Short mmCIF file of C-alpha atoms in Angstrom, two decimals:
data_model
loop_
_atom_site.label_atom_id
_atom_site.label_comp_id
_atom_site.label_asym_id
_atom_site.label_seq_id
_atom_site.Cartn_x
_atom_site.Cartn_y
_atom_site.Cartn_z
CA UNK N 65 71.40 135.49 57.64
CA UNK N 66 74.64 134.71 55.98
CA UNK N 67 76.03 138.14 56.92
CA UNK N 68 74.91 137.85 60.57
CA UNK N 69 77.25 134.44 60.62
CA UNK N 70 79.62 136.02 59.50
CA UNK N 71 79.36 138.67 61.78
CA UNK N 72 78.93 136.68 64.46
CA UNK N 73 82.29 135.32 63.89
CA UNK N 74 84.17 138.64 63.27
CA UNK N 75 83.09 139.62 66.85
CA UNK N 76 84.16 136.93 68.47
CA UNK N 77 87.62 136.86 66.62
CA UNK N 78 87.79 140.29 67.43
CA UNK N 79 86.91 139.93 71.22
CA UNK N 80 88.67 136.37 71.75
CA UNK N 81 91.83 138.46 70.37
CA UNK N 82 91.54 141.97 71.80
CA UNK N 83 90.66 141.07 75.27
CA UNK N 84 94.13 139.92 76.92
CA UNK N 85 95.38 143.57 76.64
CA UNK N 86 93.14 145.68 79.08
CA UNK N 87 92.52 142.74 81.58
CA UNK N 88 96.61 143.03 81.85
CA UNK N 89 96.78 146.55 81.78
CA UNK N 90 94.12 146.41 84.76
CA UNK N 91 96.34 144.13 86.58
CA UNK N 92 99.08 146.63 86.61
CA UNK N 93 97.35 149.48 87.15
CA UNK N 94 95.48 147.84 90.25
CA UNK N 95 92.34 148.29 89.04
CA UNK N 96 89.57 146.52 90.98
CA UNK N 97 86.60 143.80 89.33
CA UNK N 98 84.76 146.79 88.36
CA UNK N 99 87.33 149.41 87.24
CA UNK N 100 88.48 146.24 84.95
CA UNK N 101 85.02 145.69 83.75
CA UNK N 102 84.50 148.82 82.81
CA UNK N 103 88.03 149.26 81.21
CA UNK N 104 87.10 146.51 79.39
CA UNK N 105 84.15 147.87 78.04
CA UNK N 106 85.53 150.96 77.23
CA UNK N 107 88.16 149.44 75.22
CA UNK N 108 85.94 146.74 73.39
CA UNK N 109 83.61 149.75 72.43
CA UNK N 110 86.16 152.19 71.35
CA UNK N 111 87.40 148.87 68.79
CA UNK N 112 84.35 148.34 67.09
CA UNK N 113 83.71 152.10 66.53
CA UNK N 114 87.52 151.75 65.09
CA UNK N 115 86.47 149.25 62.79
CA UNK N 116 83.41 151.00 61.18
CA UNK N 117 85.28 154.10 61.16
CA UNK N 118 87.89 152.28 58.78
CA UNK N 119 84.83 150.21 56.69
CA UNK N 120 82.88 153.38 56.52
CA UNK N 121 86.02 156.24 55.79
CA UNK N 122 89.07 154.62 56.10
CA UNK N 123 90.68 152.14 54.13
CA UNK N 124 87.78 150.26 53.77
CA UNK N 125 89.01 146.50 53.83
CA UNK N 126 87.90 143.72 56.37
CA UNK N 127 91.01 144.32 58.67
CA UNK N 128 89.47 144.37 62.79
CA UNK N 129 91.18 146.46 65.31
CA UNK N 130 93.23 145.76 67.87
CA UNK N 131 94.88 147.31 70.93
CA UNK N 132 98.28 148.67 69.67
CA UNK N 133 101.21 146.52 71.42
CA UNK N 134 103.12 149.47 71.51
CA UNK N 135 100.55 151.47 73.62
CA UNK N 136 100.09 148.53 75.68
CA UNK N 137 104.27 148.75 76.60
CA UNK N 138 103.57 152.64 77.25
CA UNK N 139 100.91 151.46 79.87
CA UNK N 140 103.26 149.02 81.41
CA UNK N 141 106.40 151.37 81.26
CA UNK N 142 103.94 154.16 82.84
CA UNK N 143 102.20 152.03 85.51
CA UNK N 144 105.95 151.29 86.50
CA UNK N 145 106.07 155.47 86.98
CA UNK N 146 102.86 155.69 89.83
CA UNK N 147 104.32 157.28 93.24
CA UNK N 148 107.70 158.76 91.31
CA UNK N 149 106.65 160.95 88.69
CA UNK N 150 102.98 160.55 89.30
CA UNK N 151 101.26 160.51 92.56
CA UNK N 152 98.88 157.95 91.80
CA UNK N 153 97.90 155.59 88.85
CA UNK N 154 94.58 158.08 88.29
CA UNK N 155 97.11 160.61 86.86
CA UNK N 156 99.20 158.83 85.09
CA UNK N 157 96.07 157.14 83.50
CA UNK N 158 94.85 160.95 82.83
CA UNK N 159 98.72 161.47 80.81
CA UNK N 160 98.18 158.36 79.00
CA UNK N 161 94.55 159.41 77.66
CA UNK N 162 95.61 163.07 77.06
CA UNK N 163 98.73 161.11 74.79
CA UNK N 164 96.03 159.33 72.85
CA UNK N 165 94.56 162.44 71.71
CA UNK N 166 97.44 164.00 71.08
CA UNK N 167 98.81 160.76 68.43
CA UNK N 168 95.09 161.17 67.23
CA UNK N 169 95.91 164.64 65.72
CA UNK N 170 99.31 163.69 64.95
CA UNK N 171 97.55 160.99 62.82
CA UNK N 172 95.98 163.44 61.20
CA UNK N 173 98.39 166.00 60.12
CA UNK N 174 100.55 163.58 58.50
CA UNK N 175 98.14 161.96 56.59
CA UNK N 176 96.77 165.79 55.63
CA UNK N 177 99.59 166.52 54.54
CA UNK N 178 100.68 164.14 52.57
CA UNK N 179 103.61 162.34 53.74
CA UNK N 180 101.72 159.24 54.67
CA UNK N 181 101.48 158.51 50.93
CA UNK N 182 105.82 158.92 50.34
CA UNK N 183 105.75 156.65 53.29
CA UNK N 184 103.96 154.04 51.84
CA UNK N 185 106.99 152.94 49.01
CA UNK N 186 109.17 151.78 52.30
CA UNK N 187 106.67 149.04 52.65
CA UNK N 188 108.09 146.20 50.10
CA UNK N 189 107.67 142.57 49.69
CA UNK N 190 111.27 142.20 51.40
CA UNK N 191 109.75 144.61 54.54
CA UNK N 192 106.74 142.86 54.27
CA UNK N 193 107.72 139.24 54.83
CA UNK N 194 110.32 140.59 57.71
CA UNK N 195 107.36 142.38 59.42
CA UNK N 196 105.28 139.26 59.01
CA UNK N 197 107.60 136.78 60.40
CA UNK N 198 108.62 139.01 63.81
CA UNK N 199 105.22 139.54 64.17
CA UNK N 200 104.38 135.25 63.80
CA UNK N 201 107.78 134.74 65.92
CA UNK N 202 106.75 136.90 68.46
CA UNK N 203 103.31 135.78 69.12
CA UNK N 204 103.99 132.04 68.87
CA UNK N 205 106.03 132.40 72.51
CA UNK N 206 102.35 133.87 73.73
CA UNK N 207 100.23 131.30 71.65
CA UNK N 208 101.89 127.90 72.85
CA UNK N 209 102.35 129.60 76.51
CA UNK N 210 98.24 129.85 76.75
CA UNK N 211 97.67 126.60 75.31
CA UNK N 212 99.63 124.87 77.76
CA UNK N 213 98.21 126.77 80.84
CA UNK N 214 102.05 128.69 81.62
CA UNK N 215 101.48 132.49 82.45
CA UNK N 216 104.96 132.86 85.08
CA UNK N 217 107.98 131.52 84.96
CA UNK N 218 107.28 128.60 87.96
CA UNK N 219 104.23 127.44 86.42
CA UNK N 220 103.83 123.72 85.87
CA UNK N 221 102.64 122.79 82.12
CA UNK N 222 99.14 121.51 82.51
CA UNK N 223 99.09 118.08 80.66
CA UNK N 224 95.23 117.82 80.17
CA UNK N 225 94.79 121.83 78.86
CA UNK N 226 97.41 121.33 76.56
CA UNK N 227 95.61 118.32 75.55
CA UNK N 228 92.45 120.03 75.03
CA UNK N 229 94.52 122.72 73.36
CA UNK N 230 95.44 120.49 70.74
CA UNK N 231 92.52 118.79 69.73
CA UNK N 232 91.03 122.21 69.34
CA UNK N 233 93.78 123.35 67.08
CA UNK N 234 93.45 120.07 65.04
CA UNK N 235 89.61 121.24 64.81
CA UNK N 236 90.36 124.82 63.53
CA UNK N 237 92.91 122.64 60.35
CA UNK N 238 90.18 120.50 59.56
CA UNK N 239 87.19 122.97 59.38
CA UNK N 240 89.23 125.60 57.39
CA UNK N 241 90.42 122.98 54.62
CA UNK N 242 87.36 121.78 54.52
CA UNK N 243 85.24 120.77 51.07
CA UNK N 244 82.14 121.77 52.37
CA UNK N 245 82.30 125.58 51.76
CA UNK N 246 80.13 127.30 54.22
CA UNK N 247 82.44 124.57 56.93
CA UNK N 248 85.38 127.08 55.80
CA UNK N 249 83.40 130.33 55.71
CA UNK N 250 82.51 130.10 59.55
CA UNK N 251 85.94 127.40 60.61
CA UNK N 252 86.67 129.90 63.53
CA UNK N 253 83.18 130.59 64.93
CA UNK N 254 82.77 126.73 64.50
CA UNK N 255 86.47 126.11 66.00
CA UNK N 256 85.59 128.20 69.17
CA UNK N 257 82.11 127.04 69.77
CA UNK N 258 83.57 123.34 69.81
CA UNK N 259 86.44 124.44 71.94
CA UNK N 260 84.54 125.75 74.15
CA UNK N 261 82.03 122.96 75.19
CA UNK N 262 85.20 120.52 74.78
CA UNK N 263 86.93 122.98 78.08
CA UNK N 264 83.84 122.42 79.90
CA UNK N 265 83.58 119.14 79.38
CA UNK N 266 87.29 118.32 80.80
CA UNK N 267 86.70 120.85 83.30
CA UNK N 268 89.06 123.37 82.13
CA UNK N 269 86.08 126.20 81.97
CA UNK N 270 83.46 127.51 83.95
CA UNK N 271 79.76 127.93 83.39
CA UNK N 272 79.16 131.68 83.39
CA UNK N 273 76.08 133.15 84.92
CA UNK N 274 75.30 136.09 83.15
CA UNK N 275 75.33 139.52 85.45
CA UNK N 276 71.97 140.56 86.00
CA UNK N 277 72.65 144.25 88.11
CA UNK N 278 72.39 146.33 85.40
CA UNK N 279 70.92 145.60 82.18
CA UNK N 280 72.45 148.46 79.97
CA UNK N 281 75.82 150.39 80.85
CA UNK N 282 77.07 153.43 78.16
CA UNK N 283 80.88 153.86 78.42
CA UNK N 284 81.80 157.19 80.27
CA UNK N 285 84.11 160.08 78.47
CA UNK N 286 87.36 160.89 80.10
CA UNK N 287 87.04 158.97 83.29
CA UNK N 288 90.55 160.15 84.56
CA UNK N 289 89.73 163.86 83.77
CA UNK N 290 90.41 166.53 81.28
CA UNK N 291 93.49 166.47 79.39
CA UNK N 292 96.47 167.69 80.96
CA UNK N 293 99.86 168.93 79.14
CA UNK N 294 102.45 166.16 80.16
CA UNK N 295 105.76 166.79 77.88
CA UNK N 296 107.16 163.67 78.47
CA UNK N 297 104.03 161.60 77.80
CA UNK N 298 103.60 163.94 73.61
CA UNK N 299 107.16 163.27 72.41
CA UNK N 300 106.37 159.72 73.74
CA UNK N 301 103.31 159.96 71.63
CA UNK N 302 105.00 161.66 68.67
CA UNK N 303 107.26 158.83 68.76
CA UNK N 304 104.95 156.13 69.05
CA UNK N 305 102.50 157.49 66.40
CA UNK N 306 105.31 157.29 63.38
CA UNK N 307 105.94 153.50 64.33
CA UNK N 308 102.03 152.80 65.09
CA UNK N 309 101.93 154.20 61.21
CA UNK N 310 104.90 152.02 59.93
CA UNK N 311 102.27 149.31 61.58
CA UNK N 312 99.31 150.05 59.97
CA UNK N 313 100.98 150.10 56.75
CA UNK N 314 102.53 147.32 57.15
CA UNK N 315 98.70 145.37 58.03
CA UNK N 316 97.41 147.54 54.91
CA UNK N 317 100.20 145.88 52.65
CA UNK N 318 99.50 142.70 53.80
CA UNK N 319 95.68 142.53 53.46
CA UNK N 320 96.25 144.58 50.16
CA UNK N 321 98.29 141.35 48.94
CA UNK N 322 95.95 138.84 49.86
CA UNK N 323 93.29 139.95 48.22
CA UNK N 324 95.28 140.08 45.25
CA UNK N 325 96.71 136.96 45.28
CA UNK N 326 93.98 134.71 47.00
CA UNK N 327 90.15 136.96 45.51
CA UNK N 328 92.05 138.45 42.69
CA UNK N 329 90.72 142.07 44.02
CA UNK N 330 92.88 144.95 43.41
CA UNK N 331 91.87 147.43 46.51
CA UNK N 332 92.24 151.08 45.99
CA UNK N 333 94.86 152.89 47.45
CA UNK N 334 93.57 154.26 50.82
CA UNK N 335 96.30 154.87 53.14
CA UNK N 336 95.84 158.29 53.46
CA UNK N 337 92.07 157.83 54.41
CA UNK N 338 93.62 155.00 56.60
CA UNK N 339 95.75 157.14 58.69
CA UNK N 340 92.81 159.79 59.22
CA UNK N 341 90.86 156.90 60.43
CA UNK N 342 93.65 156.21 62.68
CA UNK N 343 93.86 159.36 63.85
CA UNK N 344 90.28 159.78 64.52
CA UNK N 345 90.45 155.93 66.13
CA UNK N 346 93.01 157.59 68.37
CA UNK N 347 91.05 160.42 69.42
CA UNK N 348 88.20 157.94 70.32
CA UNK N 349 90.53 156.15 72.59
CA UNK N 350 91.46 159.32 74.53
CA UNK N 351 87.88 160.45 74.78
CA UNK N 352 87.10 157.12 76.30
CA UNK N 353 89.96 156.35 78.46
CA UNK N 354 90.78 153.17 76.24
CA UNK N 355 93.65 151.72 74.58
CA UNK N 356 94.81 153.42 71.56
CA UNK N 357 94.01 150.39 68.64
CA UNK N 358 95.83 149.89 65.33
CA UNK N 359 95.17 147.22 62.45
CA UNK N 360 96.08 144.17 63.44
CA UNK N 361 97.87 142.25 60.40
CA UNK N 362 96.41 138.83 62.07
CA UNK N 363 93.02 139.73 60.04
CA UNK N 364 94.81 138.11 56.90
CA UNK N 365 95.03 135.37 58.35
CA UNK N 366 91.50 135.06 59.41
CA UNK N 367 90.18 136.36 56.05
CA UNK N 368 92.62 133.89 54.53
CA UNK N 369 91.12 130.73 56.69
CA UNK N 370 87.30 132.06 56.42
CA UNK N 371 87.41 132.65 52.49
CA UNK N 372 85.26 135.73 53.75
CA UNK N 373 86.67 138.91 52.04
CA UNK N 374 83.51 140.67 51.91
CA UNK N 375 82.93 143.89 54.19
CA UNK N 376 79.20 143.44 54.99
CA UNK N 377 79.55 140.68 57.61
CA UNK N 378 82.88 142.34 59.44
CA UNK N 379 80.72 145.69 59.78
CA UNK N 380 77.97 143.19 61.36
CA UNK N 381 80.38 142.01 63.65
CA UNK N 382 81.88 145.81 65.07
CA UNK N 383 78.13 146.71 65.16
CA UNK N 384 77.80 143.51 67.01
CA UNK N 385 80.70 144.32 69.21
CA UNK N 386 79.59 147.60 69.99
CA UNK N 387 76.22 146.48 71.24
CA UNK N 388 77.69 143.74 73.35
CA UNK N 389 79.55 146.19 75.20
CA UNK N 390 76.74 148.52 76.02
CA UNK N 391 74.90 145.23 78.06
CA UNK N 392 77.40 143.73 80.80
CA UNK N 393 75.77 140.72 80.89
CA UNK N 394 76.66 139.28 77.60
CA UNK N 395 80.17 141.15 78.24
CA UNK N 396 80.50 138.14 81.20
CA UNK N 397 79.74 135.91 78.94
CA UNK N 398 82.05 136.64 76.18
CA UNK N 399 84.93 137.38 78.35
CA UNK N 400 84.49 133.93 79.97
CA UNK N 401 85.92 132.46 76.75
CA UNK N 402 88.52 130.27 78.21
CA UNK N 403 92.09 131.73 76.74
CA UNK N 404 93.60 128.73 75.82
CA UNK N 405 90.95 127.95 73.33
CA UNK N 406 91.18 131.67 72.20
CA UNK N 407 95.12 131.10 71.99
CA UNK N 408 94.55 127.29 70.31
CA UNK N 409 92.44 128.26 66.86
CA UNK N 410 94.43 132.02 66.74
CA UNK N 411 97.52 129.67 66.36
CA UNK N 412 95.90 128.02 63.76
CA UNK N 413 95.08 130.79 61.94
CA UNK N 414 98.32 132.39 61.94
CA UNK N 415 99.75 129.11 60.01
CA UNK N 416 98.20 131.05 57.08
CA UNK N 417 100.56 134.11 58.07
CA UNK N 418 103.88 132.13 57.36
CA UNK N 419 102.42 131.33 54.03
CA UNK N 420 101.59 134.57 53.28
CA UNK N 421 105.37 135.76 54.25
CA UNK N 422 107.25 133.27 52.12
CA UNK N 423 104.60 134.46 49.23
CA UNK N 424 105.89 138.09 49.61
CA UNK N 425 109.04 136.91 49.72
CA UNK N 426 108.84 134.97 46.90
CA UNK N 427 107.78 138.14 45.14
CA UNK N 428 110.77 140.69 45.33
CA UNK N 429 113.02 140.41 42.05
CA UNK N 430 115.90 141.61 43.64
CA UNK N 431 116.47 137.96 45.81
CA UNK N 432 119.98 138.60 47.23
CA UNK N 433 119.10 141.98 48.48
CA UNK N 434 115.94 141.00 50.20
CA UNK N 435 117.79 138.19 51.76
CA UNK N 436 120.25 140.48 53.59
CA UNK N 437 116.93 142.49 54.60
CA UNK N 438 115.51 139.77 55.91
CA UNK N 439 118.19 138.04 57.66
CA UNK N 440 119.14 142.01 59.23
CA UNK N 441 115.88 142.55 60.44
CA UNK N 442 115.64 138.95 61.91
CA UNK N 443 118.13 138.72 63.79
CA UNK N 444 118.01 142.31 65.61
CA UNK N 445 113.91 141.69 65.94
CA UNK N 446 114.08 138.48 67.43
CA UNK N 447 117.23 139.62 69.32
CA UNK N 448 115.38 142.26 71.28
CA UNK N 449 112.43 139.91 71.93
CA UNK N 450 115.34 137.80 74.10
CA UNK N 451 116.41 140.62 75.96
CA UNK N 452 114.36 141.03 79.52
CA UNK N 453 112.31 144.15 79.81
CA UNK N 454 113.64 145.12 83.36
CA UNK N 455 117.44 146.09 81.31
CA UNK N 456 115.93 148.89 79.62
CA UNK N 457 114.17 150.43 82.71
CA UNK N 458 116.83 152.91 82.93
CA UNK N 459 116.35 154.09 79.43
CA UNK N 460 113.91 157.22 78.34
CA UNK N 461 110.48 155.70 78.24
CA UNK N 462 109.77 155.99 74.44
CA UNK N 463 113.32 154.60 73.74
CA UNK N 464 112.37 151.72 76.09
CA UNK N 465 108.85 151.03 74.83
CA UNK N 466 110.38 150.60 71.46
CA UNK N 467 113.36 148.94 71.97
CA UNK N 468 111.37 146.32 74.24
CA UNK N 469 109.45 145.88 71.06
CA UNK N 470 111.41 143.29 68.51
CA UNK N 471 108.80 143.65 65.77
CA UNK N 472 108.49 147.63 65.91
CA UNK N 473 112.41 148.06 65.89
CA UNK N 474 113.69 144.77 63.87
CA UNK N 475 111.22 146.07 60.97
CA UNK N 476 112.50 149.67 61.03
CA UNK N 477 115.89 147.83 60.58
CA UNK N 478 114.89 146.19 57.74
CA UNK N 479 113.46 149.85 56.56
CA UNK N 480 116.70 151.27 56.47
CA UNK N 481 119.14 148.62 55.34
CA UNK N 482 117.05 148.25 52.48
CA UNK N 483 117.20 151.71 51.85
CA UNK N 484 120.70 151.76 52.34
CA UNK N 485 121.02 149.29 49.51
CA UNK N 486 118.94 150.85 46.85
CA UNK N 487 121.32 154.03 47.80
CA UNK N 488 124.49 152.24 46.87
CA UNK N 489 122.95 150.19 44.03
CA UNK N 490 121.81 153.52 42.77
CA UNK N 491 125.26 155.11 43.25
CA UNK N 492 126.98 152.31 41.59
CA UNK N 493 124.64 152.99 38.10
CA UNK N 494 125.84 156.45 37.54
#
């Protein structure tokens, strides 16, 4: 029972902060109620197969899936393309999908091969904590934006959501410092389920009727057709797959160091079984005309709250994913989670996040240098995340997708001033 809980509450986590991404990439794209429905499903399916691929043969530690960010700007940037390069958003869906596949085997190779492992040393506490806090500055725009009801620029703030917003945020602090411990183990299942009768209570949320036209749907294979050889769209992917690695190292690393520091478990190093699982993750996405998903480093933070570092309820929760996906019904039901509730006890977790930064921080020897890491990696990251989107239209689409992306390019910054450093501090001792 206790691992059904606790499943229970990785799905929704996983759902309440996976969903946003393919309802916006519908929008783009057009797509009608049911294309978005479906697209939806897809996507939710393909996650929690991600996440018991990792449990099961990857690097086996409670971190959930997530659609990549840096797919989701390929989408965009490609959606952008439909009537110049391709004649309608069906094909340039179909070069996205054939993409996936392609970063799937790329995935692969370099973890086969070995150079996912020499990769892994780039990754260090001064990386770490510059990685963490882009990734924290960057998302707390989108958090406080939900919880106060503004999604464009002439939007009014709505007084009484960000009220609600609030008191549900003050309910996700209390339950996860609470004494009592099973209060903690299950503060964000308990955090939502509050915040969600408190929005319909105030009005702010509907009553959802579940969908009773079909009982069970499977998600269909290659809905936009066979895969097609696009150039453009595999050195995109190419591209895209060496920073969606830099990623999932950088999520690794993090989880590694909480469990060290918080459980006292030292995990095994898995990082080459973690890029396979990527790559096969990948190659599920294509197949299934979903999102391509990557670790999302935000799991620390919910382990962190929870207290629950075990693997048995998170694979309860993908299998519980998985299943809720395959009957539309309770897929109405889920989705109908009002946002700013979503966006209200994810910004609560996250709190745990800027601890965990300063902590890695805290633990480089070399202070001075990580400090100039840091403050490089900062200031280009959070830079970028300044500069509008529209600018870099005129720029290749890989270069744009990652230069629109402050976390992505201010940590490879921080990558290679770092390694400048070490270079001169090791030309300096012969």
């Amino acid at each position: 029972m206790k691992h059904i809980a606790g499943g229970l509450q990785w799905a929704v986590f996983l759902i309440a902060s996976s969903i946003a991404a393919p309802i916006a990439i519908a929008h783009v794209f057009g797509m009608d109620s049911v294309e978005t429905a479906l697209f939806i499903q897809r996507t939710m399916f393909v996650l929690g197969v991600a996440c018991l691929v990792q449990a099961f043969v990857g690097h086996r530690m409670p971190i959930n899936e997530g659609p990549a960010g840096l797919w989701w700007g390929i989408f965009v940037v490609y959606a952008g393309m439909v009537g110049i390069m391709y004649p309608s958003s069906g094909a340039a869906l179909q070069a996205l999908q054939s993409g996936m596949i392609a970063s799937g085997i790329l995935f692969i190779l370099l973890a086969v091969t070995g150079l996912i492992s020499k990769m892994k040393v780039l990754f260090t506490p001064a990386v770490t904590f510059t990685y963490l806090m882009l990734l924290i500055l960057q998302l707390s725009g989108t958090f406080l934006k939900g919880m106060v009801g503004v999604e464009g620029p002439s939007d009014p703030i709505d007084g009484l959501l960000f009220l609600g917003s609030l008191v549900v945020v003050l309910i996700t602090f209390i339950t996860m410092n609470h004494k009592t411990p099973w209060v903690t183990r299950y503060s964000v299942l308990l955090s939502i389920g509050i915040g969600w009768v408190l929005f319909l209570l105030i009005g702010k949320a509907e009553f959802v009727q579940p969908k009773l036209d079909r009982w069970i749907q499977l998600p269909e294979l290659l809905v936009y057709g066979k895969p097609v050889w696009d150039s453009g769209m595999f050195i995109t992917a190419g591209f895209i797959t060496l920073l969606l690695i830099a990623n999932m190292m950088a999520s690794i690393r993090v989880m590694e160091s909480l469990m060290k520091q918080s459980f006292s478990i030292t995990p095994p190093d898995r990082m080459k079984q973690g890029s396979i699982a990527s790559g096969i993750n990948h190659l599920f996405a294509g197949l299934f005309s979903a999102i391509g998903p990557v670790p999302i480093s935000g799991a620390a933070g919910f382990v962190g709250a929870t207290r629950m570092a075990s693997l048995k309820p998170f694979i309860v929760g993908s299998v519980i994913v998985i299943i809720i996906t395959i009957f539309p019904s309770i897929m109405s039901v889920f989705a109908a989670l009002p946002a700013p509730v979503a966006y209200a006890v994810t910004f609560a977790i996250f709190t745990k996040m800027v601890e965990m930064a300063f902590r890695e921080l805290s633990a480089e020897p070399k202070q001075e240098r990580a400090y100039k890491v840091a403050a490089f990696g900062l200031m280009i990251g959070v830079g970028i995340m300044f500069i509008p989107q529209e600018s870099m239209s005129d720029l290749p689409n890989a270069v744009a997708a990652v230069l629109s992306n402050g976390l992505i390019t201010g940590t490879v910054i921080a990558i290679l001033i770092e390694q400048f450093l070490l270079w001169k501090e090791r030309r300096k001792a012969e």
